[in-house]
XYZ file of C-alpha atoms in Angstrom:
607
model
C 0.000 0.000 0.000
C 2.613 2.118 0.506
C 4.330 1.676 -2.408
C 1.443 1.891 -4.448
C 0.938 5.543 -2.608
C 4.475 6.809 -3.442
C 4.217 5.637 -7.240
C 1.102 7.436 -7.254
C 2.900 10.405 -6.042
C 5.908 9.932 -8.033
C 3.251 9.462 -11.554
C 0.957 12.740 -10.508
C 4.443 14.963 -10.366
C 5.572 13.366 -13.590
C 2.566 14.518 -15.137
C 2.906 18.029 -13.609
C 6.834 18.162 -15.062
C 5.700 17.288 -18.404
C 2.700 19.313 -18.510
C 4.881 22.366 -18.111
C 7.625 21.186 -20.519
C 8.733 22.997 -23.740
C 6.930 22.078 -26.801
C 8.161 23.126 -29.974
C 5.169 25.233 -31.834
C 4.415 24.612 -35.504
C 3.768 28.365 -37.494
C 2.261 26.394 -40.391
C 3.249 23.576 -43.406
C 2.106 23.142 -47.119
C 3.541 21.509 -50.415
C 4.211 22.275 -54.006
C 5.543 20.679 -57.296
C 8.476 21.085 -58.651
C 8.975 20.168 -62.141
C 12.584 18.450 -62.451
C 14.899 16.516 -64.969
C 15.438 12.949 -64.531
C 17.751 10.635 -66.251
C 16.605 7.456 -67.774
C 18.138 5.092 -70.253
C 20.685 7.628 -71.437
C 18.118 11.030 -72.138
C 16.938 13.515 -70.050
C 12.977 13.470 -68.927
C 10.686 15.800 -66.853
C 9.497 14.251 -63.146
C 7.486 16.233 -60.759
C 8.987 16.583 -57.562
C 7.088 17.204 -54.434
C 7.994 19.110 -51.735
C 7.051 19.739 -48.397
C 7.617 21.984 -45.705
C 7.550 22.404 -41.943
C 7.850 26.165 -40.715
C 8.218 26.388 -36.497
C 9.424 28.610 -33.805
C 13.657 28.391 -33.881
C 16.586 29.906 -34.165
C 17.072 30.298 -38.553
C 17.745 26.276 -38.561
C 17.203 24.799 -42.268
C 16.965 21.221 -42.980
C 16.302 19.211 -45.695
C 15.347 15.807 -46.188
C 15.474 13.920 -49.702
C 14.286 10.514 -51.158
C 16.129 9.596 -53.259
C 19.508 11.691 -52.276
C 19.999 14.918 -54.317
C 23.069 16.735 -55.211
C 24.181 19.024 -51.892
C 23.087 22.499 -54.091
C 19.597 21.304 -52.705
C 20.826 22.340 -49.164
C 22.141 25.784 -50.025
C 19.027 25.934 -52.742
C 16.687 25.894 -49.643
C 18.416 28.466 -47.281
C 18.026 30.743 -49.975
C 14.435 30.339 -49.978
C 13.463 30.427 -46.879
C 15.792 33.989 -46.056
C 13.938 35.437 -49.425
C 11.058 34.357 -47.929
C 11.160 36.234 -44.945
C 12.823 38.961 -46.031
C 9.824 39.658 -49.164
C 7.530 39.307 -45.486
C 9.512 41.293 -43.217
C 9.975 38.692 -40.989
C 13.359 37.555 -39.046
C 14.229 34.620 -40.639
C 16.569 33.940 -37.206
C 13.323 33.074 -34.898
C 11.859 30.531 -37.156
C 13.175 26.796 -38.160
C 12.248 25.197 -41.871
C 12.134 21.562 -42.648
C 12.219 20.901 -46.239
C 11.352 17.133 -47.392
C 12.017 16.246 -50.955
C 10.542 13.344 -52.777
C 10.555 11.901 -56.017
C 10.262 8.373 -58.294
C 13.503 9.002 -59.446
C 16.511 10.707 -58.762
C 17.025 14.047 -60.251
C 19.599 16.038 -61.617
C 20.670 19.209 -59.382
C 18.311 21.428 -56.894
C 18.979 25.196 -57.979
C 15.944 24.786 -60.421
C 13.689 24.332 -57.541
C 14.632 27.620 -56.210
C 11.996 29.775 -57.163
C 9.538 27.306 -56.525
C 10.632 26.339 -52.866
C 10.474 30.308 -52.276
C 6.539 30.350 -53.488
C 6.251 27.385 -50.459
C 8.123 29.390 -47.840
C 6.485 32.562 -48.890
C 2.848 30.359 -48.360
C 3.213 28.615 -44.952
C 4.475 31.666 -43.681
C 2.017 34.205 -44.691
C -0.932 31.489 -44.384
C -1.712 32.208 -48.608
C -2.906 29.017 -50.466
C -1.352 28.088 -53.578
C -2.603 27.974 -57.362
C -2.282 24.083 -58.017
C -2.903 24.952 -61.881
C 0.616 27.369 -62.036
C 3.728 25.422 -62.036
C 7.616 27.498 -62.410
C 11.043 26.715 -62.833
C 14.095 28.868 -62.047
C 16.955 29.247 -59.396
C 16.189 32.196 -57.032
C 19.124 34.523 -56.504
C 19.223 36.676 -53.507
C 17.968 39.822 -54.793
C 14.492 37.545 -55.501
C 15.579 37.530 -59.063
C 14.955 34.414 -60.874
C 18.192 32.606 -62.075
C 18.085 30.666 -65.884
C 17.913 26.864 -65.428
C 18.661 23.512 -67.991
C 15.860 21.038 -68.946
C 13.042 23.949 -69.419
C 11.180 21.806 -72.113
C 11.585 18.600 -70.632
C 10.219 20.445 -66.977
C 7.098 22.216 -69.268
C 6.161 18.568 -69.945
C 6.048 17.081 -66.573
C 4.429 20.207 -65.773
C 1.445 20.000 -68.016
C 1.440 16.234 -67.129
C 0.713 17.111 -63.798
C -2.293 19.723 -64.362
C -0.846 22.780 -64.613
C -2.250 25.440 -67.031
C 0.142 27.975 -66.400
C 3.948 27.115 -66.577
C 6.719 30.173 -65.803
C 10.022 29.891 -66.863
C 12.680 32.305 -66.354
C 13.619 35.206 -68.536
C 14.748 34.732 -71.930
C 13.887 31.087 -72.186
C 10.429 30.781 -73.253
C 12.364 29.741 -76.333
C 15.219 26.643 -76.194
C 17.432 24.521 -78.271
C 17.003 21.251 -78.424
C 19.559 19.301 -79.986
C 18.701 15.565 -82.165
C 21.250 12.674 -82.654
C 21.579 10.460 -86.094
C 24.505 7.960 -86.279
C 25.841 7.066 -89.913
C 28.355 3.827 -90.584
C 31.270 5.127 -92.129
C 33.853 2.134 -92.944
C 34.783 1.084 -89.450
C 33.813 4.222 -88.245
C 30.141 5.501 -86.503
C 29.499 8.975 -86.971
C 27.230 11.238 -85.064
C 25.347 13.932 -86.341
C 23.818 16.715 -83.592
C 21.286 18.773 -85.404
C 19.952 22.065 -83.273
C 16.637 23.550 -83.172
C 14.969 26.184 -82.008
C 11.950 25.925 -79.981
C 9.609 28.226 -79.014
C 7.885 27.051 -75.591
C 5.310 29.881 -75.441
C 3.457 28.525 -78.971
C 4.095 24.834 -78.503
C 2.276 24.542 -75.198
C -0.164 26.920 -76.617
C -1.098 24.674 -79.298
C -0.663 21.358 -78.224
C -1.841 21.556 -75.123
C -3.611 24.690 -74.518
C -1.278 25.730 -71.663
C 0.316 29.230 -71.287
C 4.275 29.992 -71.131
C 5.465 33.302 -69.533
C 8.616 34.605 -68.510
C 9.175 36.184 -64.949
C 12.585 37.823 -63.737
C 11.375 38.135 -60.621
C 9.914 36.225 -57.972
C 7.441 38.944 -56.437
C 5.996 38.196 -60.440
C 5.367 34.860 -59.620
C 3.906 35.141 -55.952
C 1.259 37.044 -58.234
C 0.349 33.824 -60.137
C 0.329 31.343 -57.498
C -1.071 33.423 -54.490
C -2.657 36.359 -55.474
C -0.141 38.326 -53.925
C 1.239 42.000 -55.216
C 4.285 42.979 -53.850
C 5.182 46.701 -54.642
C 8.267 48.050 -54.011
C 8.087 51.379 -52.892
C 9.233 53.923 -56.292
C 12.619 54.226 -56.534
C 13.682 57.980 -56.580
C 17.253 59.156 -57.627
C 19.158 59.515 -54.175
C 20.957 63.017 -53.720
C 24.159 63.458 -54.999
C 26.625 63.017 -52.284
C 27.853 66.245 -52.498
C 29.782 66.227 -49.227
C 31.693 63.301 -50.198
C 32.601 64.348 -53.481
C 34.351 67.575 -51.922
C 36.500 64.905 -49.536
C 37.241 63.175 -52.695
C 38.694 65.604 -55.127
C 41.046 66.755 -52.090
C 42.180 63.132 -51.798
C 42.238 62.585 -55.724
C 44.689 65.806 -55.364
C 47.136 64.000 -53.016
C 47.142 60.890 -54.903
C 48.074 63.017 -57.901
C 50.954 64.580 -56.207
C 52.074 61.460 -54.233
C 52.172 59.723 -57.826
C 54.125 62.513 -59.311
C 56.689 62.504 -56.477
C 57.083 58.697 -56.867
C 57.137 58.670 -60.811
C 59.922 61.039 -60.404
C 62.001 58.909 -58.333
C 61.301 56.213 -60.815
C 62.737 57.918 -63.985
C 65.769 59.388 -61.594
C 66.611 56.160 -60.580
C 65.680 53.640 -63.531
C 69.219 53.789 -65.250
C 70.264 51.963 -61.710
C 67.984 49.272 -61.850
C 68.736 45.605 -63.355
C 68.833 46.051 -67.080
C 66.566 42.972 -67.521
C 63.889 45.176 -66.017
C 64.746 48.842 -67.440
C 62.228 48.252 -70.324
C 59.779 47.229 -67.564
C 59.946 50.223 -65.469
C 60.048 52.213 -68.348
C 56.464 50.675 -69.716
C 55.161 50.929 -65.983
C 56.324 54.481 -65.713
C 54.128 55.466 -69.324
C 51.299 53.522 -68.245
C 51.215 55.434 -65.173
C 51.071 58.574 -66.853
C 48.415 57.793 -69.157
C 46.024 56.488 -66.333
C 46.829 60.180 -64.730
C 45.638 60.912 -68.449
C 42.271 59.385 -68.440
C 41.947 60.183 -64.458
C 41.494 63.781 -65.436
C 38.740 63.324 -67.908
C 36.763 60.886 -66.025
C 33.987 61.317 -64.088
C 34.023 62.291 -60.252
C 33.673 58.964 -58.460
C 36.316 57.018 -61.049
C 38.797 59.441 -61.057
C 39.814 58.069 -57.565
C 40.040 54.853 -59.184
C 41.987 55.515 -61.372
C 44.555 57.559 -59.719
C 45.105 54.809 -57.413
C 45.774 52.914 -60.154
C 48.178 54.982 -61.124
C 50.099 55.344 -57.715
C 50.355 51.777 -57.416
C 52.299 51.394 -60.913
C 54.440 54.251 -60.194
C 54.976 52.223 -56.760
C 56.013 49.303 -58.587
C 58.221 51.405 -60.878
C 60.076 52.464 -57.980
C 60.353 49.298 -56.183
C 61.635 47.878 -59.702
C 64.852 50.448 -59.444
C 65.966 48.952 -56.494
C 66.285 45.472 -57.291
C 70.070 45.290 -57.529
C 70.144 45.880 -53.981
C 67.920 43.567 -52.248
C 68.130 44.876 -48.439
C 67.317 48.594 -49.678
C 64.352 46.388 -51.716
C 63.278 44.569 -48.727
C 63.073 47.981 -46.632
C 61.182 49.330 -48.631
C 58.681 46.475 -48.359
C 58.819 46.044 -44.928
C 57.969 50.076 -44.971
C 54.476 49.592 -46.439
C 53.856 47.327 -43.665
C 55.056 49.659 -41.334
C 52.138 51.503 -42.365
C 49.437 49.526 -42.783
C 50.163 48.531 -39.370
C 50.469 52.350 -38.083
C 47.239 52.594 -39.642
C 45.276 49.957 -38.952
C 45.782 50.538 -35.087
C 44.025 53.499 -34.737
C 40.606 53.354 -33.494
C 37.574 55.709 -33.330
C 34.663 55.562 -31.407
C 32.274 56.346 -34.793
C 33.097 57.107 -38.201
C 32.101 59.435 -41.007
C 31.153 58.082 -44.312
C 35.039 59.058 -45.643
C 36.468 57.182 -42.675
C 33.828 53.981 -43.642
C 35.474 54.582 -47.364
C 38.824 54.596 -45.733
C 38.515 51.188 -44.053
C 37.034 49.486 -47.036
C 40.818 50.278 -48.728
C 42.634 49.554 -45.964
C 40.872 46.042 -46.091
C 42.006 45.324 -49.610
C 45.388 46.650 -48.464
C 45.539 43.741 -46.233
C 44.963 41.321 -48.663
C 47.377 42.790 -51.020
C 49.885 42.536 -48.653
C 49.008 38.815 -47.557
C 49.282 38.223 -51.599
C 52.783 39.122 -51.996
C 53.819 37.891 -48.626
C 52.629 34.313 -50.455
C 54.496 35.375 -53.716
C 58.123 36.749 -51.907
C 59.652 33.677 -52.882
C 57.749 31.917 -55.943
C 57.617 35.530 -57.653
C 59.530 38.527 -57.010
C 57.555 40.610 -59.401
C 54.062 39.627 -59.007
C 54.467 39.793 -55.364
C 56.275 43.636 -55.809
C 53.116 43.970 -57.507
C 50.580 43.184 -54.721
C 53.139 45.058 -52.502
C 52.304 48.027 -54.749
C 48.690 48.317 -54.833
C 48.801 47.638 -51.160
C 50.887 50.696 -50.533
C 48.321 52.848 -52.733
C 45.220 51.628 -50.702
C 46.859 52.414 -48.064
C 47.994 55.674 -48.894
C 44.034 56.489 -49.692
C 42.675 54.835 -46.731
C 45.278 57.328 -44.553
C 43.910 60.484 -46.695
C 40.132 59.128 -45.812
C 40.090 58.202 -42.673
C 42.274 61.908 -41.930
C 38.682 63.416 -42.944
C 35.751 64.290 -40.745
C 33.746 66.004 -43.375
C 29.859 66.072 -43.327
C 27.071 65.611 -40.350
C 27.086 61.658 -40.065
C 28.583 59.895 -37.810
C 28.274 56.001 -37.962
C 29.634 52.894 -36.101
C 29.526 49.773 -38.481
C 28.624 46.304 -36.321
C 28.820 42.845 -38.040
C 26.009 41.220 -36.117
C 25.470 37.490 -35.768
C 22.776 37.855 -38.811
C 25.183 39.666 -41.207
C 27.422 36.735 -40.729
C 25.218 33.720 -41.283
C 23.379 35.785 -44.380
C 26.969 36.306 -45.709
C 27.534 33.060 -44.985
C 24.511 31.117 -46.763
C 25.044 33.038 -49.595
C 28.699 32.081 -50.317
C 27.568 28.453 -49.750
C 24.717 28.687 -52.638
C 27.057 30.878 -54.937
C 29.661 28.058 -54.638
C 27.112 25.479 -55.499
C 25.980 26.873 -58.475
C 28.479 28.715 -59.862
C 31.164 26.847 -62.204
C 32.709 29.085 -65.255
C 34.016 32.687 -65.517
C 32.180 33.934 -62.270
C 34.543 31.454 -59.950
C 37.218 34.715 -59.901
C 34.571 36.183 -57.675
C 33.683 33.741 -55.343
C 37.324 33.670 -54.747
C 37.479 37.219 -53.751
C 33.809 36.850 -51.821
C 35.758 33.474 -49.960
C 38.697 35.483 -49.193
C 36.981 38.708 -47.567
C 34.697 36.626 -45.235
C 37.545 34.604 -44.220
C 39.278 38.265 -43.388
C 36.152 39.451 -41.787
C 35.693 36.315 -39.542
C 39.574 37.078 -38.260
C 38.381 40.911 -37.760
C 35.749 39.492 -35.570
C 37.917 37.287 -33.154
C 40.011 40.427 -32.867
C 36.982 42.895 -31.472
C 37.404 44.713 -35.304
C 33.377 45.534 -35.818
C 33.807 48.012 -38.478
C 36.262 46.843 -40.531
C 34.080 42.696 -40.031
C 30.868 44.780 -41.260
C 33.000 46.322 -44.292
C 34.453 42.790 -45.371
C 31.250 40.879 -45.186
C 29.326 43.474 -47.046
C 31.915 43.165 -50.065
C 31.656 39.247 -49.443
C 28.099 39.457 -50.131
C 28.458 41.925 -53.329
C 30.859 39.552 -55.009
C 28.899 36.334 -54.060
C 26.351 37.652 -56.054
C 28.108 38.726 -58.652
C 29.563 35.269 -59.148
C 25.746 34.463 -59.601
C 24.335 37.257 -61.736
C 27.300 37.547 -64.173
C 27.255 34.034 -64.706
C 23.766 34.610 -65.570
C 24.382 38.026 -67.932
C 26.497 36.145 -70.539
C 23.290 34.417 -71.594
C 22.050 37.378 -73.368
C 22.115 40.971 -73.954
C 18.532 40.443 -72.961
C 19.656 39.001 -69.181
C 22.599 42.030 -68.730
C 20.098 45.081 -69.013
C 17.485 42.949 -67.267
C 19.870 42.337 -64.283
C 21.439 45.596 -63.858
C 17.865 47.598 -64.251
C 17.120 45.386 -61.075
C 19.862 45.944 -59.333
C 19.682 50.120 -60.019
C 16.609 50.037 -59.105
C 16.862 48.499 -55.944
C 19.977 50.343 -55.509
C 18.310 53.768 -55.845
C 15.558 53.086 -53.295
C 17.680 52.274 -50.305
C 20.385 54.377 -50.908
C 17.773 57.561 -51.399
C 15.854 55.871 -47.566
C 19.492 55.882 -46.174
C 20.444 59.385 -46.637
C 19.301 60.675 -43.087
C 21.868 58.635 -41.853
C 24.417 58.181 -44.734
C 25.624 59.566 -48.337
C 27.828 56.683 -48.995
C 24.929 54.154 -50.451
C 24.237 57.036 -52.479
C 27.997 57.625 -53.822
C 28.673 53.732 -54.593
C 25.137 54.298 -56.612
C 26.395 57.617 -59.015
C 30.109 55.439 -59.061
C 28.024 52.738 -60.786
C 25.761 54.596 -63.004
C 29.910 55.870 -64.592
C 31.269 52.551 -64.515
C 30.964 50.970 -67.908
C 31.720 47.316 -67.257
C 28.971 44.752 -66.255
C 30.847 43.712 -63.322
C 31.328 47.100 -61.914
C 28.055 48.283 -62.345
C 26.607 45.580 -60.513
C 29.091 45.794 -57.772
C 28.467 48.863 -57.131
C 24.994 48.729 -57.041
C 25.318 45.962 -54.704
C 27.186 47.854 -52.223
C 25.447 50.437 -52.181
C 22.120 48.447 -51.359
C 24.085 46.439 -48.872
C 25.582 49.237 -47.082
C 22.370 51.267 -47.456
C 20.699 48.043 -44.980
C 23.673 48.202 -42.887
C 23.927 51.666 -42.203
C 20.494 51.769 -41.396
C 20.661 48.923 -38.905
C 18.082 47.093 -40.622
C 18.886 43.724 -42.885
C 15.347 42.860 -44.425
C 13.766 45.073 -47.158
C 10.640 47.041 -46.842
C 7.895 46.487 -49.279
C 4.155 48.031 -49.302
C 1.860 44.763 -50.022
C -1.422 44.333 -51.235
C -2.904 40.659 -51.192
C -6.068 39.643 -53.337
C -6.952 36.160 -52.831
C -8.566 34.181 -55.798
C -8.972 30.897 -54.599
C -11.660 29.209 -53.185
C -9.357 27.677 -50.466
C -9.942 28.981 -46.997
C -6.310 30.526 -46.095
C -4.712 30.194 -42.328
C -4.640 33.278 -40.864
C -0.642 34.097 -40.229
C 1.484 33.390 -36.875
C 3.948 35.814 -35.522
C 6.277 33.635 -33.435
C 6.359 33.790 -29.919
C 9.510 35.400 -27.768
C 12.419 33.148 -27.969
C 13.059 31.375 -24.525
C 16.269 33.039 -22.507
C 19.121 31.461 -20.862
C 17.540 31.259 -17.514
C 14.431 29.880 -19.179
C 16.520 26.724 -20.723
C 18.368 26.330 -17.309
C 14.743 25.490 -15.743
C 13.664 23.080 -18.407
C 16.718 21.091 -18.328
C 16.604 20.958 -14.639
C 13.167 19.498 -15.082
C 14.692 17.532 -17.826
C 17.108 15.751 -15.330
C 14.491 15.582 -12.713
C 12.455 13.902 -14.726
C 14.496 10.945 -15.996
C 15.088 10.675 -12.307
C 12.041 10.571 -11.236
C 11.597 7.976 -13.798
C 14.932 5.920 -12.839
C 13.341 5.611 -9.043
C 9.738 4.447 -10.589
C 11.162 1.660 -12.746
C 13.460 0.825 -9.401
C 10.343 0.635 -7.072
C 8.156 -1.300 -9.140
C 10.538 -4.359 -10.537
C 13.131 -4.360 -6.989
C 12.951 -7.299 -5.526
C 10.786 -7.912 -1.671
């Protein structure tokens, strides 16, 4: 009897403990199809793919789950997603956890192509919006919300319109494909094969022989419109002021560069007679060069004239380091004097820092890396690493002249928070998964800064962490986008419109606070290159979100809801539980199990 009353006890405060437990609270799921390319017997074939999703209350977890096994882009396909996602709802993608499950009859080739769609399914469990079972899409989504150009599009319209759908989106520019036919031909001991091309136009075959529409989208806020009703409208982009203020600390500094590269050039033609005859003709082509970039410097516009003038300080640098390289120790001083400096330089602190100081950082940054470049080369490459050593002491030079300024109102102290780091951090992972030709340059240079920035951190360095992982995320995704502009003429203007666009709008919201958004933004619209523009543009929207203090774009929404589906009305997580909150439920954790040790000992122990 009294056992019976103690295990009675012992089962009633069991029940209290796990009453009062944590739970882990669902915000919503759904599904979608995916149309996909399979491979069977040799040739490529469309397969719907469905996928599912979980949304709860975490900490920005993603998982994914796939039967069979897909290639590992699927994993940095679906962080992409869900961050878009919250980021096109204003939500912070940190307080919620996303489990993706994948499944298909067969496997499939890649997961960027489910991008796009896997952004429609985050975008509806989160906002509680049903989706359009008759639209289907294909397209990788980049991290602006663009849609990315994807293989297979024919073979994915077919499993598409096998599956129901009446509406199939593609990505821009391929409404129309090539497909490509094989005929084999016995020569003498010889089989020959034949490829014949052709050029197929998606919109007016699915139109005709099976009464389904084609449309291109570059943009997924295009396609939330199509399968949930929803209009996203950004808010009009406006040209931002022209940073006046900074352009007044520039053409100062462009001034010092000029003179510091006229001092140096001098010292270069004094001196070249002295230097190894193997390299007179060198310095003597270094030393022309230089002069012509002073040349163009003066006829450019504003913003690239500094540009260019550093370019032409480093190769009168390099000149002059060339006339000493009969005399190695006088050489090597003069190396280990440009470290001298960047040292000197990169000391100083400041409790906040104008927009010409922020400018100043982001070149003593590359500075470092020069200087980590030839300190790799010394030994392999003399040249190539005075080279590095050059530009290094140029950037430097520049970031001194900046960071000297305190010119205009704002005052601003950069912090790399935790959620600059993972964002920087998801998108280098789904850059490096898709991209595979010419953009690879970039993703070394976007691998290379957040490494820097990650060493800034461990060394208390918030500004100059903030500075690198902004120009991590800039060249990440211009890995991605210019991968995607040598498709077409068609795809460049299409791409950079975007990214001016967005570009305008933040820096013009940022100028309360900051003028350098807005200066990166007029240095683009003068830049003539693809590349340049759209880092630029980049920078200046990712510095306009920093500055600002606030990593998720605003957008003004309207919904309109056309389907007959009832939707769930939206959950705004709860408050994330503290430390002292987890200390109490793993206390109750432990006292359970042994609470649950002494029950099992009671009941089966021996009389």
């Amino acid at each position: 009897m009294r056992r019976a009353a103690i295990l009675f006890i012992l089962l009633v405060t069991i029940g209290s403990i796990a009453y009062q437990a944590p739970y882990i609270k669902v915000i919503g799921e759904g599904w979608i199809y995916a149309p996909a390319v399979s491979q069977v017997g040799g040739r490529y074939v469309g397969a719907l793919v469905n996928i599912s999703l979980i949304v709860t209350e975490g900490s920005g977890n993603v998982y994914v789950s796939t039967s069979p096994l897909t290639e590992i882009d699927m994993q940095a396909t679906a962080q992409i997603a869900a961050r878009t996602a919250c980021n096109l709802l204003g939500l912070n993608f940190s307080k919620y956890d996303f489990l993706y499950m994948v499944r298909a009859d067969s496997i499939i080739v890649g997961g960027p192509s489910a991008g796009a769609v896997m952004t429609i399914l985050t975008y509806s469990v989160l906002s509680g919006k049903p989706i359009n079972r008759s639209v289907m899409m294909t397209g990788t989504i980049n991290p602006d919300g663009s849609v990315g150009q994807v293989g297979g599009v024919k073979e994915k319209m077919e499993a598409a319109i096998s599956g129901g759908a009446k509406l199939f989106l593609v990505p821009p520019g391929q409404s129309v494909v090539t497909t490509y036919s094989y005929s084999y031909k016995k020569i003498g001991p010889f089989t020959v094969r034949y490829i014949t091309s052709q050029k197929v136009n998606l919109t007016k075959l699915a139109r005709e022989k099976y009464g389904v529409a084609v449309r291109e989208i570059g943009d997924i806020r295009e396609a939330l419109s199509y399968f949930l009703g929803v209009k996203i409208s950004e808010k009009e982009s406006v040209k931002p002021s022209y940073p006046s203020t900074i352009e007044t600390v520039i053409n100062e500094v462009n001034s010092r560069i000029k003179s510091e590269t006229l001092r140096i050039l001098g010292e270069a033609s004094t001196r070249k007679s002295q230097a190894n005859p193997l390299l007179y003709y060198t310095i003597v082509q270094l030393i022309a060069k230089a002069n012509s970039t002073i040349r163009l410097a003066e006829q450019a516009p504003t913003f690239r004239k500094m540009l260019l003038y550093r370019e032409s300080l480093s190769l009168a640098k390099e000149a002059e380091l060339l006339t000493y390289s009969e005399t190695s120790d006088v050489l090597e001083k003069k190396v280990k004097e440009i470290i001298s400096d960047f040292s000197n330089l990169a000391n100083r602190t400041a409790p906040c820092w104008c927009d010409a100081c922020i400018l100043g950082l982001q070149y003593l940054v590359q500075a470092e890396i020069e200087l980590a470049d030839a300190e790799k080369m010394w030994k392999e490459s003399l040249l190539d690493a005075l080279s590095a050593a050059s530009k290094a002491y140029a950037d430097i030079f520049i970031a001194k002249q900046l960071t000297e300024q305190q010119a205009g109102k704002f005052r601003n102290k950069l912090i790399a928070s935790k959620d600059l780091l993972t964002d920087t951090s998801a998108i280098l992972a789904y850059s490096q998964a898709l991209v595979q030709g010419p953009g690879k340059s970039y993703l070394t240079n976007a691998r290379i800064l957040y490494d820097l920035a990650k060493k800034y951190l461990l060394n208390g360095e918030e500004c100059k962490a903030a500075i690198a992982l902004v120009e991590s995320q800039s060249y990440a995704e211009l890995a991605l986008s210019y991968e995607q502009a040598l498709i077409s003429q068609k795809a460049t203007q299409n791409i950079l419109e975007r990214s001016r666009a967005k570009a305008a709008l933040l820096a013009g919201e940022t100028q309360n606070c900051s003028m350098l958004p807005a200066y990166y933004y007029y240095l683009a619209d003068s830049s003539r290159s693809f590349q340049e523009k759209y880092l630029y543009y980049r920078l200046a929207a990712h510095f306009s979100q920093l500055l600002s203090g606030n990593h998720i774009v605003s957008y003004t929404q309207t919904h309109s809801n056309n389907s007959k589906e009832k939707p769930r009305n939206p959950i705004t997580p709860s408050q994330p539980q503290t430390e002292a909150e987890n200390e109490i439920d793993l206390k109750k954790l432990a006292l359970l199990v042994i609470l649950i040790a002494l029950i099992v000992y009671l009941a089966f122990r021996k009389h």
